[in-house]
């Protein structure tokens, strides 16, 4: 961590650059001048490009302009404002997301950046925190509900697709941002994006970023009663490089990513778990994840009606690298993943997508301080193949989508999942009714660890979801949309603290809804969102709350969010982001067992951020205050795993400066 003098110099330098630049804002002008109708016509692609409200799924789209106006630092801060999504913690203070009352950390939510999966492939976990800076993002597509038909066995709950800023920039941007509290600097990000034409045929895009900063400066109190200061002992350091080359037919990309985080918490009780109990940490250990991935894709227009796209992804990962004095271990993986799909236009009203996909991956465990216990110190190979299709037809009465996927995996055998969607769009009104099934294919290390402790998994998780969406444009300024859902997961794979591994735990079902009201009028823009989930039924003890039959441990039943923007002039905007989270239950105190005890209900939290952004020619700058009310933000563990709530960041000054070249 930088010392206090370097922190002060950084803050003064950032403020000096910011105050020294007037402003002009192409991005802000573009966002705040978009009408509601133009926003509703933004298109995304499933089989073919269609406006969001015509797509056969519950989809949210967040554009770069909206992100810039909000002042959000990274992907996790953006997702916190999305209805249905909240933040939880796993071991060691690692942060990820929940969705509709389910913890999505391990292989349940798929994150794609420029079509390359970001989940680590040893356990399938999705690690967020101070990662994936907002400055690199051009667009986020959030596909709610099961996505296994099109995306496979890690898209059980939701798919998050990110497109980074590309060749359309015709230049680039260098930006620096930091959150400054009374005693520390948090989330200081350094981001560069560039893109343009290499020649008449080829275009390039490059993104790079590095970041550093404690995710908290507060004290952590373990359920056992032990506690420790996390200030200067909770550093997060992501590093990312993304290079893309493309023309009308080819798309090539190389992506390097390393995520490193200090861990003083251990499994939750401020110690390292072993057969002899807990050994307290005196200094933080280091937990890191490293990935190098390449993707090659070719778009072949094979005639007027047929488009074929083969792609190949190779990834080399080192996951869950744990470094502690005298000890070092990690899981190593290489994967080849091939996919070819084709879209055939049957008529002006119908089309069909069909594809085949296969991957082969090799795993091994590496350890410095004990003989590897998995795969007898050698390698383990897993193969998977699938065929999938999705047929779309527009009729005078209703638009119909029917799809399915058959997949065989060496670890869990074969499965078939279907989906069907009925969509209808009138002038101001649209409605959708969808039924989806999905599966979670547990990763090789998950299966191997469960077998090693004598608790083999029953197979893949199975998910069944029904969704109904209704949207109505009240006038040229106001739009109201909502969806209701019911979802059931069978053979739920959950962490068992007594077995110290994930096990097939039982079944769980939830229901609820997500609602959004949008305004685009003159100088004003507003997005008001509300989400509700209720536990319908569960026989999984590690998730349950005896005091509330509708609650899941660690996840709020209610969330309200507001993004309110005001265009001060053609060059500046002022934005308010408010997130109100209902009380939820968490493991707070259990001095005897260290696991959980009787869950306690946390207070309701209100997180307010005010951000001012201004641009001039090549410069932009912003200044704001995050957590304006200095609320005690706490991220709870959504299962009985031994961790108490992790304290979040308090009130802090937000500063960012950027230069466009």
mmCIF file of C-alpha atoms in Angstrom, residues 76-276:
data_model
loop_
_atom_site.group_PDB
_atom_site.id
_atom_site.type_symbol
_atom_site.label_atom_id
_atom_site.label_comp_id
_atom_site.label_asym_id
_atom_site.label_seq_id
_atom_site.Cartn_x
_atom_site.Cartn_y
_atom_site.Cartn_z
ATOM 1 C CA UNK A 76 -19.993 -4.856 -8.983
ATOM 2 C CA UNK A 77 -21.086 -1.288 -8.216
ATOM 3 C CA UNK A 78 -23.113 -1.272 -11.438
ATOM 4 C CA UNK A 79 -24.757 -4.619 -10.699
ATOM 5 C CA UNK A 80 -25.812 -3.477 -7.215
ATOM 6 C CA UNK A 81 -28.340 -1.139 -8.864
ATOM 7 C CA UNK A 82 -29.926 -3.895 -11.003
ATOM 8 C CA UNK A 83 -33.245 -5.269 -9.673
ATOM 9 C CA UNK A 84 -32.916 -8.835 -8.414
ATOM 10 C CA UNK A 85 -29.151 -8.619 -7.846
ATOM 11 C CA UNK A 86 -27.314 -8.170 -4.550
ATOM 12 C CA UNK A 87 -23.839 -8.721 -3.117
ATOM 13 C CA UNK A 88 -22.650 -11.500 -0.854
ATOM 14 C CA UNK A 89 -19.322 -12.743 0.452
ATOM 15 C CA UNK A 90 -17.616 -16.087 0.358
ATOM 16 C CA UNK A 91 -14.509 -17.175 2.260
ATOM 17 C CA UNK A 92 -11.719 -14.657 2.747
ATOM 18 C CA UNK A 93 -13.832 -11.599 1.921
ATOM 19 C CA UNK A 94 -14.281 -12.568 -1.750
ATOM 20 C CA UNK A 95 -17.344 -10.757 -3.126
ATOM 21 C CA UNK A 96 -19.828 -11.889 -5.759
ATOM 22 C CA UNK A 97 -23.536 -11.592 -6.523
ATOM 23 C CA UNK A 98 -26.789 -13.175 -5.494
ATOM 24 C CA UNK A 99 -29.750 -13.342 -7.868
ATOM 25 C CA UNK A 100 -33.413 -13.818 -6.975
ATOM 26 C CA UNK A 101 -32.538 -15.180 -3.538
ATOM 27 C CA UNK A 102 -29.839 -17.628 -4.703
ATOM 28 C CA UNK A 103 -26.078 -17.331 -4.147
ATOM 29 C CA UNK A 104 -24.510 -17.289 -7.604
ATOM 30 C CA UNK A 105 -20.818 -17.469 -6.685
ATOM 31 C CA UNK A 106 -20.009 -21.018 -7.791
ATOM 32 C CA UNK A 107 -20.895 -21.852 -11.416
ATOM 33 C CA UNK A 108 -24.451 -20.465 -11.315
ATOM 34 C CA UNK A 109 -23.914 -17.067 -13.011
ATOM 35 C CA UNK A 110 -21.929 -16.767 -16.239
ATOM 36 C CA UNK A 111 -19.887 -13.630 -16.999
ATOM 37 C CA UNK A 112 -18.728 -13.075 -20.590
ATOM 38 C CA UNK A 113 -16.401 -10.247 -21.630
ATOM 39 C CA UNK A 114 -16.149 -9.920 -25.403
ATOM 40 C CA UNK A 115 -17.539 -13.487 -25.593
ATOM 41 C CA UNK A 116 -14.769 -14.955 -23.378
ATOM 42 C CA UNK A 117 -15.956 -16.582 -20.104
ATOM 43 C CA UNK A 118 -14.511 -14.964 -16.978
ATOM 44 C CA UNK A 119 -15.512 -17.557 -14.366
ATOM 45 C CA UNK A 120 -12.509 -19.484 -13.096
ATOM 46 C CA UNK A 121 -12.918 -23.058 -14.273
ATOM 47 C CA UNK A 122 -11.647 -25.088 -11.302
ATOM 48 C CA UNK A 123 -14.825 -24.484 -9.277
ATOM 49 C CA UNK A 124 -16.664 -22.177 -11.705
ATOM 50 C CA UNK A 125 -16.627 -19.262 -9.265
ATOM 51 C CA UNK A 126 -17.318 -15.660 -10.279
ATOM 52 C CA UNK A 127 -15.048 -13.251 -8.406
ATOM 53 C CA UNK A 128 -15.897 -9.567 -8.398
ATOM 54 C CA UNK A 129 -14.996 -6.843 -5.891
ATOM 55 C CA UNK A 130 -12.732 -4.083 -7.208
ATOM 56 C CA UNK A 131 -12.563 -5.727 -10.626
ATOM 57 C CA UNK A 132 -13.569 -4.880 -14.233
ATOM 58 C CA UNK A 133 -13.548 -1.060 -14.126
ATOM 59 C CA UNK A 134 -16.509 0.902 -15.445
ATOM 60 C CA UNK A 135 -14.274 2.960 -17.759
ATOM 61 C CA UNK A 136 -13.636 -0.054 -20.022
ATOM 62 C CA UNK A 137 -17.300 -0.995 -20.524
ATOM 63 C CA UNK A 138 -19.260 -0.050 -23.626
ATOM 64 C CA UNK A 139 -22.386 -2.079 -22.864
ATOM 65 C CA UNK A 140 -23.714 -4.594 -20.333
ATOM 66 C CA UNK A 141 -26.472 -7.043 -21.267
ATOM 67 C CA UNK A 142 -28.048 -8.789 -18.295
ATOM 68 C CA UNK A 143 -30.065 -11.845 -19.345
ATOM 69 C CA UNK A 144 -32.201 -12.783 -16.355
ATOM 70 C CA UNK A 145 -33.256 -16.348 -15.820
ATOM 71 C CA UNK A 146 -31.753 -19.625 -17.036
ATOM 72 C CA UNK A 147 -29.539 -19.401 -20.110
ATOM 73 C CA UNK A 148 -28.311 -22.982 -20.428
ATOM 74 C CA UNK A 149 -29.898 -23.592 -23.850
ATOM 75 C CA UNK A 150 -27.629 -21.042 -25.506
ATOM 76 C CA UNK A 151 -24.764 -20.736 -23.023
ATOM 77 C CA UNK A 152 -24.340 -24.112 -21.294
ATOM 78 C CA UNK A 153 -23.987 -25.371 -17.751
ATOM 79 C CA UNK A 154 -22.679 -22.231 -16.013
ATOM 80 C CA UNK A 155 -25.650 -20.069 -17.037
ATOM 81 C CA UNK A 156 -28.109 -21.487 -14.542
ATOM 82 C CA UNK A 157 -29.422 -18.243 -13.005
ATOM 83 C CA UNK A 158 -28.283 -15.357 -15.185
ATOM 84 C CA UNK A 159 -25.857 -14.345 -17.941
ATOM 85 C CA UNK A 160 -23.887 -11.085 -17.836
ATOM 86 C CA UNK A 161 -22.458 -10.075 -21.225
ATOM 87 C CA UNK A 162 -19.985 -7.182 -21.373
ATOM 88 C CA UNK A 163 -18.785 -5.509 -24.543
ATOM 89 C CA UNK A 164 -15.665 -3.417 -24.026
ATOM 90 C CA UNK A 165 -14.918 -0.180 -25.820
ATOM 91 C CA UNK A 166 -13.567 -0.951 -29.269
ATOM 92 C CA UNK A 167 -12.524 0.356 -32.645
ATOM 93 C CA UNK A 168 -15.368 2.893 -32.757
ATOM 94 C CA UNK A 169 -13.311 5.108 -30.417
ATOM 95 C CA UNK A 170 -10.864 6.089 -33.184
ATOM 96 C CA UNK A 171 -8.400 6.993 -30.474
ATOM 97 C CA UNK A 172 -8.370 6.255 -26.808
ATOM 98 C CA UNK A 173 -8.798 7.363 -23.239
ATOM 99 C CA UNK A 174 -6.485 7.296 -20.247
ATOM 100 C CA UNK A 175 -8.279 7.628 -16.923
ATOM 101 C CA UNK A 176 -7.422 7.615 -13.232
ATOM 102 C CA UNK A 177 -9.896 7.347 -10.380
ATOM 103 C CA UNK A 178 -9.782 6.920 -6.622
ATOM 104 C CA UNK A 179 -12.039 6.854 -3.591
ATOM 105 C CA UNK A 180 -10.456 8.723 -0.694
ATOM 106 C CA UNK A 181 -11.577 8.227 2.899
ATOM 107 C CA UNK A 182 -10.229 9.821 6.055
ATOM 108 C CA UNK A 183 -7.470 7.260 6.433
ATOM 109 C CA UNK A 184 -6.988 5.452 3.132
ATOM 110 C CA UNK A 185 -7.345 5.341 -0.642
ATOM 111 C CA UNK A 186 -9.694 2.712 -2.027
ATOM 112 C CA UNK A 187 -10.377 1.461 -5.540
ATOM 113 C CA UNK A 188 -7.729 3.554 -7.234
ATOM 114 C CA UNK A 189 -8.054 2.475 -10.877
ATOM 115 C CA UNK A 190 -5.783 3.147 -13.851
ATOM 116 C CA UNK A 191 -7.494 2.392 -17.164
ATOM 117 C CA UNK A 192 -6.479 2.804 -20.787
ATOM 118 C CA UNK A 193 -8.712 2.046 -23.756
ATOM 119 C CA UNK A 194 -7.844 2.578 -27.410
ATOM 120 C CA UNK A 195 -9.205 1.578 -30.784
ATOM 121 C CA UNK A 196 -9.276 2.465 -34.436
ATOM 122 C CA UNK A 197 -8.331 1.388 -37.944
ATOM 123 C CA UNK A 198 -5.086 -0.440 -38.652
ATOM 124 C CA UNK A 199 -5.738 -0.199 -42.393
ATOM 125 C CA UNK A 200 -8.682 -0.292 -44.787
ATOM 126 C CA UNK A 201 -9.602 -3.794 -43.607
ATOM 127 C CA UNK A 202 -8.521 -4.391 -40.036
ATOM 128 C CA UNK A 203 -9.542 -2.648 -36.824
ATOM 129 C CA UNK A 204 -8.036 -2.926 -33.365
ATOM 130 C CA UNK A 205 -9.173 -2.416 -29.788
ATOM 131 C CA UNK A 206 -7.103 -2.574 -26.625
ATOM 132 C CA UNK A 207 -8.019 -2.275 -22.955
ATOM 133 C CA UNK A 208 -5.705 -2.370 -19.987
ATOM 134 C CA UNK A 209 -6.207 -1.635 -16.332
ATOM 135 C CA UNK A 210 -4.614 -2.003 -12.944
ATOM 136 C CA UNK A 211 -6.122 -1.215 -9.574
ATOM 137 C CA UNK A 212 -5.259 -1.291 -5.901
ATOM 138 C CA UNK A 213 -6.981 -0.580 -2.622
ATOM 139 C CA UNK A 214 -8.457 -2.067 0.525
ATOM 140 C CA UNK A 215 -12.048 -3.252 0.148
ATOM 141 C CA UNK A 216 -12.611 -2.078 3.713
ATOM 142 C CA UNK A 217 -10.807 -0.213 6.478
ATOM 143 C CA UNK A 218 -13.109 -1.423 9.255
ATOM 144 C CA UNK A 219 -12.805 -4.131 11.888
ATOM 145 C CA UNK A 220 -14.033 -7.641 11.155
ATOM 146 C CA UNK A 221 -15.735 -9.512 13.986
ATOM 147 C CA UNK A 222 -15.835 -13.283 13.545
ATOM 148 C CA UNK A 223 -18.758 -15.375 14.877
ATOM 149 C CA UNK A 224 -16.362 -16.873 17.433
ATOM 150 C CA UNK A 225 -15.817 -13.444 18.998
ATOM 151 C CA UNK A 226 -12.315 -12.956 17.588
ATOM 152 C CA UNK A 227 -11.750 -9.732 15.654
ATOM 153 C CA UNK A 228 -9.087 -7.946 13.622
ATOM 154 C CA UNK A 229 -8.553 -4.669 11.818
ATOM 155 C CA UNK A 230 -8.727 -5.060 8.039
ATOM 156 C CA UNK A 231 -7.271 -1.649 7.261
ATOM 157 C CA UNK A 232 -4.136 -2.182 5.121
ATOM 158 C CA UNK A 233 -4.792 -5.943 5.351
ATOM 159 C CA UNK A 234 -7.534 -6.298 2.725
ATOM 160 C CA UNK A 235 -5.805 -5.118 -0.432
ATOM 161 C CA UNK A 236 -7.308 -6.039 -3.819
ATOM 162 C CA UNK A 237 -5.116 -5.834 -6.923
ATOM 163 C CA UNK A 238 -6.670 -6.760 -10.287
ATOM 164 C CA UNK A 239 -4.645 -6.572 -13.491
ATOM 165 C CA UNK A 240 -6.167 -6.965 -16.953
ATOM 166 C CA UNK A 241 -5.106 -6.689 -20.596
ATOM 167 C CA UNK A 242 -7.431 -7.214 -23.579
ATOM 168 C CA UNK A 243 -6.359 -6.955 -27.225
ATOM 169 C CA UNK A 244 -8.782 -7.440 -30.113
ATOM 170 C CA UNK A 245 -8.337 -7.463 -33.897
ATOM 171 C CA UNK A 246 -11.238 -7.785 -36.317
ATOM 172 C CA UNK A 247 -12.479 -7.188 -39.827
ATOM 173 C CA UNK A 248 -15.763 -7.973 -41.563
ATOM 174 C CA UNK A 249 -15.208 -11.722 -41.147
ATOM 175 C CA UNK A 250 -12.571 -12.426 -38.486
ATOM 176 C CA UNK A 251 -12.511 -11.627 -34.789
ATOM 177 C CA UNK A 252 -9.353 -12.362 -32.773
ATOM 178 C CA UNK A 253 -8.773 -11.601 -29.109
ATOM 179 C CA UNK A 254 -6.152 -12.173 -26.425
ATOM 180 C CA UNK A 255 -7.034 -11.550 -22.776
ATOM 181 C CA UNK A 256 -4.831 -11.727 -19.677
ATOM 182 C CA UNK A 257 -6.341 -11.343 -16.221
ATOM 183 C CA UNK A 258 -4.950 -11.627 -12.704
ATOM 184 C CA UNK A 259 -6.953 -11.026 -9.543
ATOM 185 C CA UNK A 260 -5.066 -10.905 -6.239
ATOM 186 C CA UNK A 261 -6.552 -10.260 -2.802
ATOM 187 C CA UNK A 262 -5.179 -10.221 0.722
ATOM 188 C CA UNK A 263 -6.959 -12.523 3.135
ATOM 189 C CA UNK A 264 -6.777 -12.159 6.901
ATOM 190 C CA UNK A 265 -10.190 -13.704 7.517
ATOM 191 C CA UNK A 266 -9.499 -17.270 6.402
ATOM 192 C CA UNK A 267 -12.635 -19.411 6.391
ATOM 193 C CA UNK A 268 -14.443 -16.878 8.560
ATOM 194 C CA UNK A 269 -13.013 -17.303 12.038
ATOM 195 C CA UNK A 270 -9.759 -15.377 11.400
ATOM 196 C CA UNK A 271 -7.666 -18.472 10.959
ATOM 197 C CA UNK A 272 -6.473 -21.281 8.770
ATOM 198 C CA UNK A 273 -8.617 -24.403 9.112
ATOM 199 C CA UNK A 274 -6.842 -27.704 9.693
ATOM 200 C CA UNK A 275 -7.494 -31.008 11.398
ATOM 201 C CA UNK A 276 -6.192 -29.442 14.621
#
